[in-house]
Short mmCIF file of N, CA and C in Angstrom, two decimals:
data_model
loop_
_atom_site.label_atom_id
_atom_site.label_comp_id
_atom_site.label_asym_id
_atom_site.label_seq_id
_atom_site.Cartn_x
_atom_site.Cartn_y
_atom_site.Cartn_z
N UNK A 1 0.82 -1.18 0.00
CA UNK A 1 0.00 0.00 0.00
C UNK A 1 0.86 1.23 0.00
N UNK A 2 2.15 1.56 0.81
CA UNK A 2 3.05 2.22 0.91
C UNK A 2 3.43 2.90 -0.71
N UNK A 3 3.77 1.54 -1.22
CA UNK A 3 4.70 1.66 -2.73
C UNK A 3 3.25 2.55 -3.90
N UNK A 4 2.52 1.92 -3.57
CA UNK A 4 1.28 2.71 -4.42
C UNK A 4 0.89 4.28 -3.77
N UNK A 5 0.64 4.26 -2.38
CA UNK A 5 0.98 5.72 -2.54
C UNK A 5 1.71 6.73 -2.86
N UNK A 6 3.61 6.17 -2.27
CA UNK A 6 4.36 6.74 -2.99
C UNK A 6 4.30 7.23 -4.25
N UNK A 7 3.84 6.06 -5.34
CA UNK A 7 3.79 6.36 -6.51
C UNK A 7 2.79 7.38 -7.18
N UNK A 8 1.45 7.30 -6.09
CA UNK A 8 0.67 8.14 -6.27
C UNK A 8 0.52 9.84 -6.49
N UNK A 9 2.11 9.95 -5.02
CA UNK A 9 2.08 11.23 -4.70
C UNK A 9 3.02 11.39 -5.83
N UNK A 10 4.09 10.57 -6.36
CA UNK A 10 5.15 11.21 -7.01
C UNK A 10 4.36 11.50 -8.61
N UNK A 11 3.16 10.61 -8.79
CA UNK A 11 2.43 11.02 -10.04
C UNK A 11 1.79 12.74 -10.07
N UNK A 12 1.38 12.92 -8.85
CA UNK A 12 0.75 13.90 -9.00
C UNK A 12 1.47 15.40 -8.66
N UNK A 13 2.68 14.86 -8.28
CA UNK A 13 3.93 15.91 -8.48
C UNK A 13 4.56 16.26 -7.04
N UNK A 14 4.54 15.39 -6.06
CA UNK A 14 5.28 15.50 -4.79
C UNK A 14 6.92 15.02 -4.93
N UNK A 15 7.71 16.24 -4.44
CA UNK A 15 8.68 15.33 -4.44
C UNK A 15 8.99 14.43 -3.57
N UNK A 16 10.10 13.57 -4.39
CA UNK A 16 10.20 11.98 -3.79
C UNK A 16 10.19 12.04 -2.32
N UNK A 17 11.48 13.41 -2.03
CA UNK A 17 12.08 13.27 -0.37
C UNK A 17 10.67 13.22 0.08
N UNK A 18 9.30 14.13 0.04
CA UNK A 18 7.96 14.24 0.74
C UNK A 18 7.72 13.14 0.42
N UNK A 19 7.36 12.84 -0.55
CA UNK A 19 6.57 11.47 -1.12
C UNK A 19 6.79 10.19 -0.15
N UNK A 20 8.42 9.97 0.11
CA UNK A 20 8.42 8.82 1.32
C UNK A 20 8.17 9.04 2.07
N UNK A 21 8.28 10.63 3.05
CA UNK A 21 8.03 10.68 4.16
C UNK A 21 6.84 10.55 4.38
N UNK A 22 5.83 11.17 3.54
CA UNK A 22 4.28 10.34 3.57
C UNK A 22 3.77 9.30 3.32
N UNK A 23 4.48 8.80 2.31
CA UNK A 23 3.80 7.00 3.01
C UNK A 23 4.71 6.46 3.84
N UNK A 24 5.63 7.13 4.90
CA UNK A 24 6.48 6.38 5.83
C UNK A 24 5.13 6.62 6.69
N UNK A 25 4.68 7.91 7.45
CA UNK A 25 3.73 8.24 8.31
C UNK A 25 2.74 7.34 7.84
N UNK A 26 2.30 7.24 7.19
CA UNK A 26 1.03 6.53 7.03
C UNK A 26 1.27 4.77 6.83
N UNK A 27 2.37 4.48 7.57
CA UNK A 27 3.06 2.84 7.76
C UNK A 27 1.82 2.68 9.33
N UNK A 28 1.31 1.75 9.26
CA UNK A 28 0.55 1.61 10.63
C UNK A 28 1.64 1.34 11.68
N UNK A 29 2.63 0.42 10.93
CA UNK A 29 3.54 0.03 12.39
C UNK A 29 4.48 1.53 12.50
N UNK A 30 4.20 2.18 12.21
CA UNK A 30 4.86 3.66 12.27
C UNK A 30 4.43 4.50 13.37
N UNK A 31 4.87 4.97 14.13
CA UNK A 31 4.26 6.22 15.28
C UNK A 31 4.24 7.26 14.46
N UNK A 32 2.67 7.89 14.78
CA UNK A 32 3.36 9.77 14.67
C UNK A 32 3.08 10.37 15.37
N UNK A 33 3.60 11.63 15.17
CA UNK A 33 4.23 12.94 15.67
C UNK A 33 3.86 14.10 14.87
N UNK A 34 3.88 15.08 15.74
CA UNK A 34 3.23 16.43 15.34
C UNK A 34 4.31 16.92 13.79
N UNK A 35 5.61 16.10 13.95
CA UNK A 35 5.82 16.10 12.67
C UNK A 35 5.56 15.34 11.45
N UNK A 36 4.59 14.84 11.14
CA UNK A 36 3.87 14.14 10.43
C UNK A 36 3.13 15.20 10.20
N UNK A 37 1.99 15.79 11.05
CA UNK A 37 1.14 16.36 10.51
C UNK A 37 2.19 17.40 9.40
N UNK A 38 2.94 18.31 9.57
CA UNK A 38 3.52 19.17 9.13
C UNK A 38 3.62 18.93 7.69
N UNK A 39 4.35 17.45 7.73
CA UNK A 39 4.87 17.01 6.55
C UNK A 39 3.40 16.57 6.03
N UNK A 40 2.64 16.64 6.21
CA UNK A 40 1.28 16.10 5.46
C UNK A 40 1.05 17.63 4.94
N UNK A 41 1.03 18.25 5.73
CA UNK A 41 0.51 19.79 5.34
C UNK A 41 1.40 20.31 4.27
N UNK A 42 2.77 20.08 4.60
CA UNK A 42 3.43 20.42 3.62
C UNK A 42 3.43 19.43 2.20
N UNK A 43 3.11 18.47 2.37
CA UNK A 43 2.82 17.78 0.90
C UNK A 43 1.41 18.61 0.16
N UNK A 44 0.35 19.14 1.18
CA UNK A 44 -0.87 19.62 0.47
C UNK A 44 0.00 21.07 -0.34
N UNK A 45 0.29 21.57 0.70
CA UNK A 45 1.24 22.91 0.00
C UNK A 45 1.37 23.01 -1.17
N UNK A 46 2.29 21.68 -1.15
CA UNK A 46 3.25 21.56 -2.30
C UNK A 46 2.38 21.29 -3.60
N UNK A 47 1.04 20.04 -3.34
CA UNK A 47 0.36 19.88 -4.78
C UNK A 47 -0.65 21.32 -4.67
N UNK A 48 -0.89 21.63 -4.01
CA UNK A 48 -1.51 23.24 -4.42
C UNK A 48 -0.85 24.01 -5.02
N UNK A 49 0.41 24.38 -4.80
CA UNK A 49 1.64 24.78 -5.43
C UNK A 49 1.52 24.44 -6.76
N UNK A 50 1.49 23.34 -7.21
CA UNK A 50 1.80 22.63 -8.21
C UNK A 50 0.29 23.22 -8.91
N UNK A 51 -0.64 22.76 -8.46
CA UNK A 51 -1.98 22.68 -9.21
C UNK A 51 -2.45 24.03 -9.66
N UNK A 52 -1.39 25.28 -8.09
CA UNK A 52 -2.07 26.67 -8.88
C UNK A 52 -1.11 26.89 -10.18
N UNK A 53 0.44 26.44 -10.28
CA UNK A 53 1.12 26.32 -11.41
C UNK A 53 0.74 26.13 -12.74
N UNK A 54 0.03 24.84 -12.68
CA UNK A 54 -0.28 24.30 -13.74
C UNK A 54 -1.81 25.09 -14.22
N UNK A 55 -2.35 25.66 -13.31
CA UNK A 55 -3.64 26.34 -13.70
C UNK A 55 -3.32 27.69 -14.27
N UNK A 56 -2.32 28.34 -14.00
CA UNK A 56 -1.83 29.44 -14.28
C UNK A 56 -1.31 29.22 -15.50
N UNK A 57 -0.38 28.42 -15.81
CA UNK A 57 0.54 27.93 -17.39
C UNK A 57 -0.95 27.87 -18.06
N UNK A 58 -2.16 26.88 -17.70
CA UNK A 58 -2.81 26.40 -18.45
C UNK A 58 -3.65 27.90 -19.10
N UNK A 59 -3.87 28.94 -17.78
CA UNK A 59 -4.43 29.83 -18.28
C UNK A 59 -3.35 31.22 -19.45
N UNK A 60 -2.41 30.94 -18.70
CA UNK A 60 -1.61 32.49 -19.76
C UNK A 60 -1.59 31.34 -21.45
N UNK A 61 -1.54 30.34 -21.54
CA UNK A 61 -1.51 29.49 -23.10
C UNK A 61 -3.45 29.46 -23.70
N UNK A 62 -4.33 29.26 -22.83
CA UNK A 62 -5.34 29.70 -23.49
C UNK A 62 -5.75 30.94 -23.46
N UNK A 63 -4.78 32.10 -22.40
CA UNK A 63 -5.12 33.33 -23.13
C UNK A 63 -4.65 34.07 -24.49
N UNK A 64 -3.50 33.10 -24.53
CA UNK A 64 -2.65 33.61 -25.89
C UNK A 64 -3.13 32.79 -27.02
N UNK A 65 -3.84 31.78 -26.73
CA UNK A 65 -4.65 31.37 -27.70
C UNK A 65 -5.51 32.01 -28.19
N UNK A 66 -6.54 32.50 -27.05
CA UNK A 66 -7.51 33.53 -26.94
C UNK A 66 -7.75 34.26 -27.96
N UNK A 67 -5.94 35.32 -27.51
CA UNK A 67 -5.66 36.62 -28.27
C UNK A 67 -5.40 36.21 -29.76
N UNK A 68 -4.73 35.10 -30.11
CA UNK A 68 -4.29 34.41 -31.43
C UNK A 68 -5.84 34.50 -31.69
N UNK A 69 -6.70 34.11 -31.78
CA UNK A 69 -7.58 33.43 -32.40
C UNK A 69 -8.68 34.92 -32.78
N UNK A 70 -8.48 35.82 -31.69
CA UNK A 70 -9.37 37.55 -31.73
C UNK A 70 -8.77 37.54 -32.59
N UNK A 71 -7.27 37.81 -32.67
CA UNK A 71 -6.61 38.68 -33.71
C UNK A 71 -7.37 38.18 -34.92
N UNK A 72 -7.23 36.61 -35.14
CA UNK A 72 -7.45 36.46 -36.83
C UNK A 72 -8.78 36.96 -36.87
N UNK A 73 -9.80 36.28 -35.87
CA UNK A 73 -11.04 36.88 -36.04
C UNK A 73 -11.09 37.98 -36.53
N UNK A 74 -10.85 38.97 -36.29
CA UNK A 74 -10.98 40.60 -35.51
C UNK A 74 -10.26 40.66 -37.74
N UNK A 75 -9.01 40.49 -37.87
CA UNK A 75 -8.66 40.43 -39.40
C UNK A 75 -9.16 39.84 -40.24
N UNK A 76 -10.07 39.14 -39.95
CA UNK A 76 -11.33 38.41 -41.03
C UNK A 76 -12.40 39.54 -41.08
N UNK A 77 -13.13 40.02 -39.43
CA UNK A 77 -13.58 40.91 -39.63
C UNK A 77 -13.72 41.96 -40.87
N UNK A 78 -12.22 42.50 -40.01
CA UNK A 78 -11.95 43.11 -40.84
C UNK A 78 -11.76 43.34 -42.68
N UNK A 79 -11.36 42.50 -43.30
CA UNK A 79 -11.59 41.50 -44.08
C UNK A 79 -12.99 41.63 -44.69
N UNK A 80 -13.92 41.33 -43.99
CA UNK A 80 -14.86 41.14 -44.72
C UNK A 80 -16.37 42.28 -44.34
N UNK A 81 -15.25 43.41 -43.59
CA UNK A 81 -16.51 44.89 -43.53
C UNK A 81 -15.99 45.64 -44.39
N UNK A 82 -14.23 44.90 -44.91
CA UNK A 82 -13.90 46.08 -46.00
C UNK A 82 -14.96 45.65 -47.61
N UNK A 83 -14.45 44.08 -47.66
CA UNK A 83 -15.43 43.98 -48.58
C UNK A 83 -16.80 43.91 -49.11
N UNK A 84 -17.64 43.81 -47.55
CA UNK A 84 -19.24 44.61 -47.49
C UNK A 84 -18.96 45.67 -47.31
N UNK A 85 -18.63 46.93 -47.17
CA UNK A 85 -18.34 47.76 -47.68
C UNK A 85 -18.28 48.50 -48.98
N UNK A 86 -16.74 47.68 -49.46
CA UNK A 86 -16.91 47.88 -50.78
C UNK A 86 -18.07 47.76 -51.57
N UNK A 87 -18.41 46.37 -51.78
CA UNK A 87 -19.90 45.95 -51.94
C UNK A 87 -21.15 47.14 -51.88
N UNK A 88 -20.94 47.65 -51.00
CA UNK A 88 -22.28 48.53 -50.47
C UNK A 88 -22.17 49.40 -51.38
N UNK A 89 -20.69 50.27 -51.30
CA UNK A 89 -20.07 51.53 -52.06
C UNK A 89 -20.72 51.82 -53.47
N UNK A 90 -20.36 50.19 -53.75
CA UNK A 90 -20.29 49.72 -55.85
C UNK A 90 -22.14 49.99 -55.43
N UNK A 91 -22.94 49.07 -54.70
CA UNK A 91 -24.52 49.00 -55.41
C UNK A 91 -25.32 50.26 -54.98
N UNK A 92 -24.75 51.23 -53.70
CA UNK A 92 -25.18 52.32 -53.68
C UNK A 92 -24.87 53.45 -55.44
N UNK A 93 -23.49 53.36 -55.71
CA UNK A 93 -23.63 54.18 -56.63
C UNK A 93 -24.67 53.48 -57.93
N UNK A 94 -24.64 52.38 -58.16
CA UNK A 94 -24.99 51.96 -58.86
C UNK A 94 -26.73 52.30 -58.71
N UNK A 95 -27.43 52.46 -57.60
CA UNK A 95 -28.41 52.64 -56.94
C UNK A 95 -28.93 53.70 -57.62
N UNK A 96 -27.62 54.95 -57.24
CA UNK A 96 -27.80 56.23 -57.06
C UNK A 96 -27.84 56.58 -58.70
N UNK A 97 -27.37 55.97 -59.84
CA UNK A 97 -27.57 55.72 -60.67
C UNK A 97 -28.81 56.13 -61.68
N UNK A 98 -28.81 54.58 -61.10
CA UNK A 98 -30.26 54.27 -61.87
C UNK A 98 -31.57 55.48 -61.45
N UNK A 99 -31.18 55.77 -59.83
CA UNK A 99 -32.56 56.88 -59.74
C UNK A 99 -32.01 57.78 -60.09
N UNK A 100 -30.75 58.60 -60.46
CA UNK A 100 -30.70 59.38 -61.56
C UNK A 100 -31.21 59.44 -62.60
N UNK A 101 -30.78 58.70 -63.46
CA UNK A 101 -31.70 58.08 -65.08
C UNK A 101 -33.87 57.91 -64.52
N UNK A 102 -33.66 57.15 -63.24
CA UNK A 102 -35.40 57.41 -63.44
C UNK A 102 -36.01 58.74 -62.70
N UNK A 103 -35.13 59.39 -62.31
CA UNK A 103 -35.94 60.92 -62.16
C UNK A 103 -35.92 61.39 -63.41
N UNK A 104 -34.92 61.67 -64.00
CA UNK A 104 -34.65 62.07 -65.65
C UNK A 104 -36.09 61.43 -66.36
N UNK A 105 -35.72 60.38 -66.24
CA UNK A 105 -36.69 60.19 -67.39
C UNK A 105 -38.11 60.62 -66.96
N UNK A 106 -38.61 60.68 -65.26
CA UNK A 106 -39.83 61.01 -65.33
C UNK A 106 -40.06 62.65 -65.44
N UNK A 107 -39.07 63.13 -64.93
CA UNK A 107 -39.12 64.83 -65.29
C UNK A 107 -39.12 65.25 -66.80
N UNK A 108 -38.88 64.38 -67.99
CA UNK A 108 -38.69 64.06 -69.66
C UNK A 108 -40.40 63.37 -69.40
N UNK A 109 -40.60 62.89 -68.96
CA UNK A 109 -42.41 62.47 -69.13
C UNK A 109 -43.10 63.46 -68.49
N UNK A 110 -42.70 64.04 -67.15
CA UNK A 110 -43.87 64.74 -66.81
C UNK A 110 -44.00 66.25 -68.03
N UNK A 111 -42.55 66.56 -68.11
CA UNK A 111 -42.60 67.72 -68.75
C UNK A 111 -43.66 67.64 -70.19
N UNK A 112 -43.46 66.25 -70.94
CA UNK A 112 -44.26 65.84 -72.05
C UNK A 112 -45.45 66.02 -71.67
N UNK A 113 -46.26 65.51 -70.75
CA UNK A 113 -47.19 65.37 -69.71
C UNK A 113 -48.00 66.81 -69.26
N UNK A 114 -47.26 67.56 -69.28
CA UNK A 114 -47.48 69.22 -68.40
C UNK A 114 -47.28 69.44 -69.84
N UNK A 115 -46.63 69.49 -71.21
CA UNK A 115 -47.02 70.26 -72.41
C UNK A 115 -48.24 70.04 -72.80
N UNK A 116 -48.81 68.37 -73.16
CA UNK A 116 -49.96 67.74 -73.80
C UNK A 116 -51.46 68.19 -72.55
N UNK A 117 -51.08 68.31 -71.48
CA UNK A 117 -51.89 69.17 -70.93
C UNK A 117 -52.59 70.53 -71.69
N UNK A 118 -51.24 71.21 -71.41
CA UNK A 118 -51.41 72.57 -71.64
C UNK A 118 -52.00 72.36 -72.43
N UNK A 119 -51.38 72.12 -73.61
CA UNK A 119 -51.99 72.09 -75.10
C UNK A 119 -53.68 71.81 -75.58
N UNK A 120 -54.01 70.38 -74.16
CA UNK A 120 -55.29 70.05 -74.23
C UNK A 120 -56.14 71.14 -73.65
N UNK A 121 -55.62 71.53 -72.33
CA UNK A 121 -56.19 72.71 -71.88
C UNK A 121 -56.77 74.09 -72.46
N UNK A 122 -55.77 74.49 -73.50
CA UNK A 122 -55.89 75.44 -74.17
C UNK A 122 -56.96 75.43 -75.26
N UNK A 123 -56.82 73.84 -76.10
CA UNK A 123 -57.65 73.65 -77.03
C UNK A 123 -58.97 73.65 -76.33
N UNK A 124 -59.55 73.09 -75.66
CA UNK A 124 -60.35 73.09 -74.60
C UNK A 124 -60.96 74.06 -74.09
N UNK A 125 -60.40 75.59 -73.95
CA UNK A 125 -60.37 76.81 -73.90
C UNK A 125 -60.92 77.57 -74.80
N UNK A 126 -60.13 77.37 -76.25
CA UNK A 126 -60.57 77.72 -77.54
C UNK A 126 -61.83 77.39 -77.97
N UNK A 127 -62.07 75.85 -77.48
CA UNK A 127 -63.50 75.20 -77.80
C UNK A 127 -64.57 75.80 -77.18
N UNK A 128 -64.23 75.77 -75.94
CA UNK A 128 -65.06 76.83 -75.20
C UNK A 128 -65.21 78.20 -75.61
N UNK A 129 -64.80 78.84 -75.96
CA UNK A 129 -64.53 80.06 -76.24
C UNK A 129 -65.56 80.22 -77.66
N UNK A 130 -65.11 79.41 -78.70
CA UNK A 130 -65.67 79.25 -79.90
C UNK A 130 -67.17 79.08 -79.62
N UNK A 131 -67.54 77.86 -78.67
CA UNK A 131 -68.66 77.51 -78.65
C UNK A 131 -69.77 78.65 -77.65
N UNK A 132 -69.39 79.62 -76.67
CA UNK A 132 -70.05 80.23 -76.33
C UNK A 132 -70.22 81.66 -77.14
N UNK A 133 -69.06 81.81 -78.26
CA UNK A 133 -69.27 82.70 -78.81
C UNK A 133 -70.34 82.08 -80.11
N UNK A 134 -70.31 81.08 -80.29
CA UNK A 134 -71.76 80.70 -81.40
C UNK A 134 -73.20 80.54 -80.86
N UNK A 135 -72.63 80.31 -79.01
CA UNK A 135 -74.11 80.36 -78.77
C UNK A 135 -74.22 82.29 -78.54
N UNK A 136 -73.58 83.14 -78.42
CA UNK A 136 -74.17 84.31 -77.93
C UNK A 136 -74.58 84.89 -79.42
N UNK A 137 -73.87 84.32 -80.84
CA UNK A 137 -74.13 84.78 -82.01
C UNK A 137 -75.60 84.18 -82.67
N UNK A 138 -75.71 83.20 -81.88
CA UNK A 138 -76.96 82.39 -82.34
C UNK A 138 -78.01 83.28 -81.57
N UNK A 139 -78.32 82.93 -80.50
CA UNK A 139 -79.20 84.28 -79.46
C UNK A 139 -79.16 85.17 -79.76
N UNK A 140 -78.14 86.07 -80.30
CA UNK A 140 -78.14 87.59 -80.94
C UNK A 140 -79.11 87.83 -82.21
N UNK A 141 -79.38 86.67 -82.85
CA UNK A 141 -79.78 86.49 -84.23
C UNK A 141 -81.55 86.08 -83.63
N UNK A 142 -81.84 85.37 -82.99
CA UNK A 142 -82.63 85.03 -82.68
C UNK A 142 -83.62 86.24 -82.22
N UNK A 143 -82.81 86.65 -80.95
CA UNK A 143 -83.48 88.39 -80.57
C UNK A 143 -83.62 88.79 -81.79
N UNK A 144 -82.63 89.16 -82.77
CA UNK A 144 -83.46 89.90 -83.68
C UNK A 144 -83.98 89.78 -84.76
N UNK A 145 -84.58 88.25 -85.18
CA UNK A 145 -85.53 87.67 -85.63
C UNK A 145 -86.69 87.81 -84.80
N UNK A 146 -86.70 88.08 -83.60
CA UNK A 146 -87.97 88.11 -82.87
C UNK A 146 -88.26 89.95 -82.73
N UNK A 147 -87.35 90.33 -82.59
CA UNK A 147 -87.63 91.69 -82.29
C UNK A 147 -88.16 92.11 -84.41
N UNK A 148 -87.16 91.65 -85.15
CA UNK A 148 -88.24 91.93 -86.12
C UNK A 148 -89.56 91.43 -86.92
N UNK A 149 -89.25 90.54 -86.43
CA UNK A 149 -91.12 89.85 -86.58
C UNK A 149 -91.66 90.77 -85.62
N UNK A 150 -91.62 91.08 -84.52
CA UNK A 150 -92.51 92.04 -83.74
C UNK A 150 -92.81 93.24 -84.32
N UNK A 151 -91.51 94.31 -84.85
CA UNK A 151 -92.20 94.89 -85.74
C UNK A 151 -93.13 95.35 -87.13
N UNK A 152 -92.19 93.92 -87.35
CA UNK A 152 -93.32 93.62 -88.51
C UNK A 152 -94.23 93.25 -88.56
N UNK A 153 -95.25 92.46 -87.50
CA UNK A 153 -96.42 92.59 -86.93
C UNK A 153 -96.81 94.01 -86.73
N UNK A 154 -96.07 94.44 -85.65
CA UNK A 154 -96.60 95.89 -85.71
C UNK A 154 -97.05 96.67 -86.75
N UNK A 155 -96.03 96.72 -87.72
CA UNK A 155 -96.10 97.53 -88.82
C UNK A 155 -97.49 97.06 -89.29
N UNK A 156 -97.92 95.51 -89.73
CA UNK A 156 -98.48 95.05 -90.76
C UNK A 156 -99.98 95.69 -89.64
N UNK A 157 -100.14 95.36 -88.51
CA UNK A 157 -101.46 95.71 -87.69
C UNK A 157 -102.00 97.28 -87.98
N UNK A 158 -100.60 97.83 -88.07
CA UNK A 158 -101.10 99.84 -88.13
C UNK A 158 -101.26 99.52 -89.88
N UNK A 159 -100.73 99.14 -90.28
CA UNK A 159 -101.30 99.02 -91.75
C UNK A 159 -102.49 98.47 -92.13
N UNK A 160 -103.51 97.93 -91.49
CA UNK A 160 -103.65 97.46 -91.11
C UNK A 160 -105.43 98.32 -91.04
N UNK A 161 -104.93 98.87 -90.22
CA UNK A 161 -105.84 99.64 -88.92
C UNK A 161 -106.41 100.80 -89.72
N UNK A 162 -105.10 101.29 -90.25
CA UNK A 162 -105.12 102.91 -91.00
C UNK A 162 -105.91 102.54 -92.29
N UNK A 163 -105.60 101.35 -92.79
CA UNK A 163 -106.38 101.15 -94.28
C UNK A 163 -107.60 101.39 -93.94
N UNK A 164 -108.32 100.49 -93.18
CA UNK A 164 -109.31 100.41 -92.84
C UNK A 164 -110.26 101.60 -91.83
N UNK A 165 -109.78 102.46 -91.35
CA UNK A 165 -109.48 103.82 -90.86
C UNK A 165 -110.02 104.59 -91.74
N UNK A 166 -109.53 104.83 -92.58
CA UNK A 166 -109.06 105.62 -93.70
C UNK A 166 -109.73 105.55 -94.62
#
């Protein structure tokens, strides 16, 4: 049992000189002494020692892993906001473009649009214009078809009157 602890402690990183002296203490046909405990305490020491060691190595190598691995990240990133970016740059102008050419062309339609208006408007105007001036020429003619039939009634009645008068 001795030889397996020994081996135990020296696996887990005690040195040897501790290593026997703890499985000497822990021999049943062995007495101990307040120096035993010590040397027990000092074996815990020692693999704490050891264990904050190895936790420490373990941590500064996965922090530099860490940082290895940001960096490339962080340069892929980078990497690839230059080329969405770029990307963006090229289809914005390209964007900006095209609604150039389609304001153009609708300010080239509306303007067509706002002439063929006018134009309709005006004719429209003219028509109007024409047509209330044939109706006020028609009514003008009419009054005085009526106003001279009236006097010519008149006339024909005193002619009429006086013949027979007379």
């Amino acid at each position: 049992m001795s030889d397996t602890l020994f081996n135990q402690l020296k696996n887990i990183g005690i040195s040897e000189e501790l290593a026997a002296k703890v499985s000497a203490s822990l021999d049943p046909d062995y007495n101990a002494s307040k120096k035993d405990v010590l040397i027990m305490q000092e074996a815990i020491f020692q693999h704490q020692a050891l264990f904050n060691q190895k936790m420490a190595d373990m941590n500064a190598k996965f922090d530099a892993e860490f940082k290895q691995q940001k960096a490339e990240s962080d340069a892929r990133y980078e990497k690839q906001k230059a080329e969405s970016d770029a990307r963006y740059e090229k289809q914005k102008a390209e964007s900006d473009a095209r609604k150039a050419e389609s304001d153009a062309r609708y300010h080239e339609v509306k303007a067509e649009s706002d002439a063929r208006y006018h134009e309709v408007k005006m004719d429209s105007m003219r028509a109007y214009a024409e047509l209330k001036t044939e109706i006020h020429t028609t009514i003008n003619r009419q009054y005085l078809v009526t106003f001279g039939s009236a006097l010519l009634t008149i006339a024909s009645v005193l002619a009429v009157n006086w013949y027979f008068h007379v």
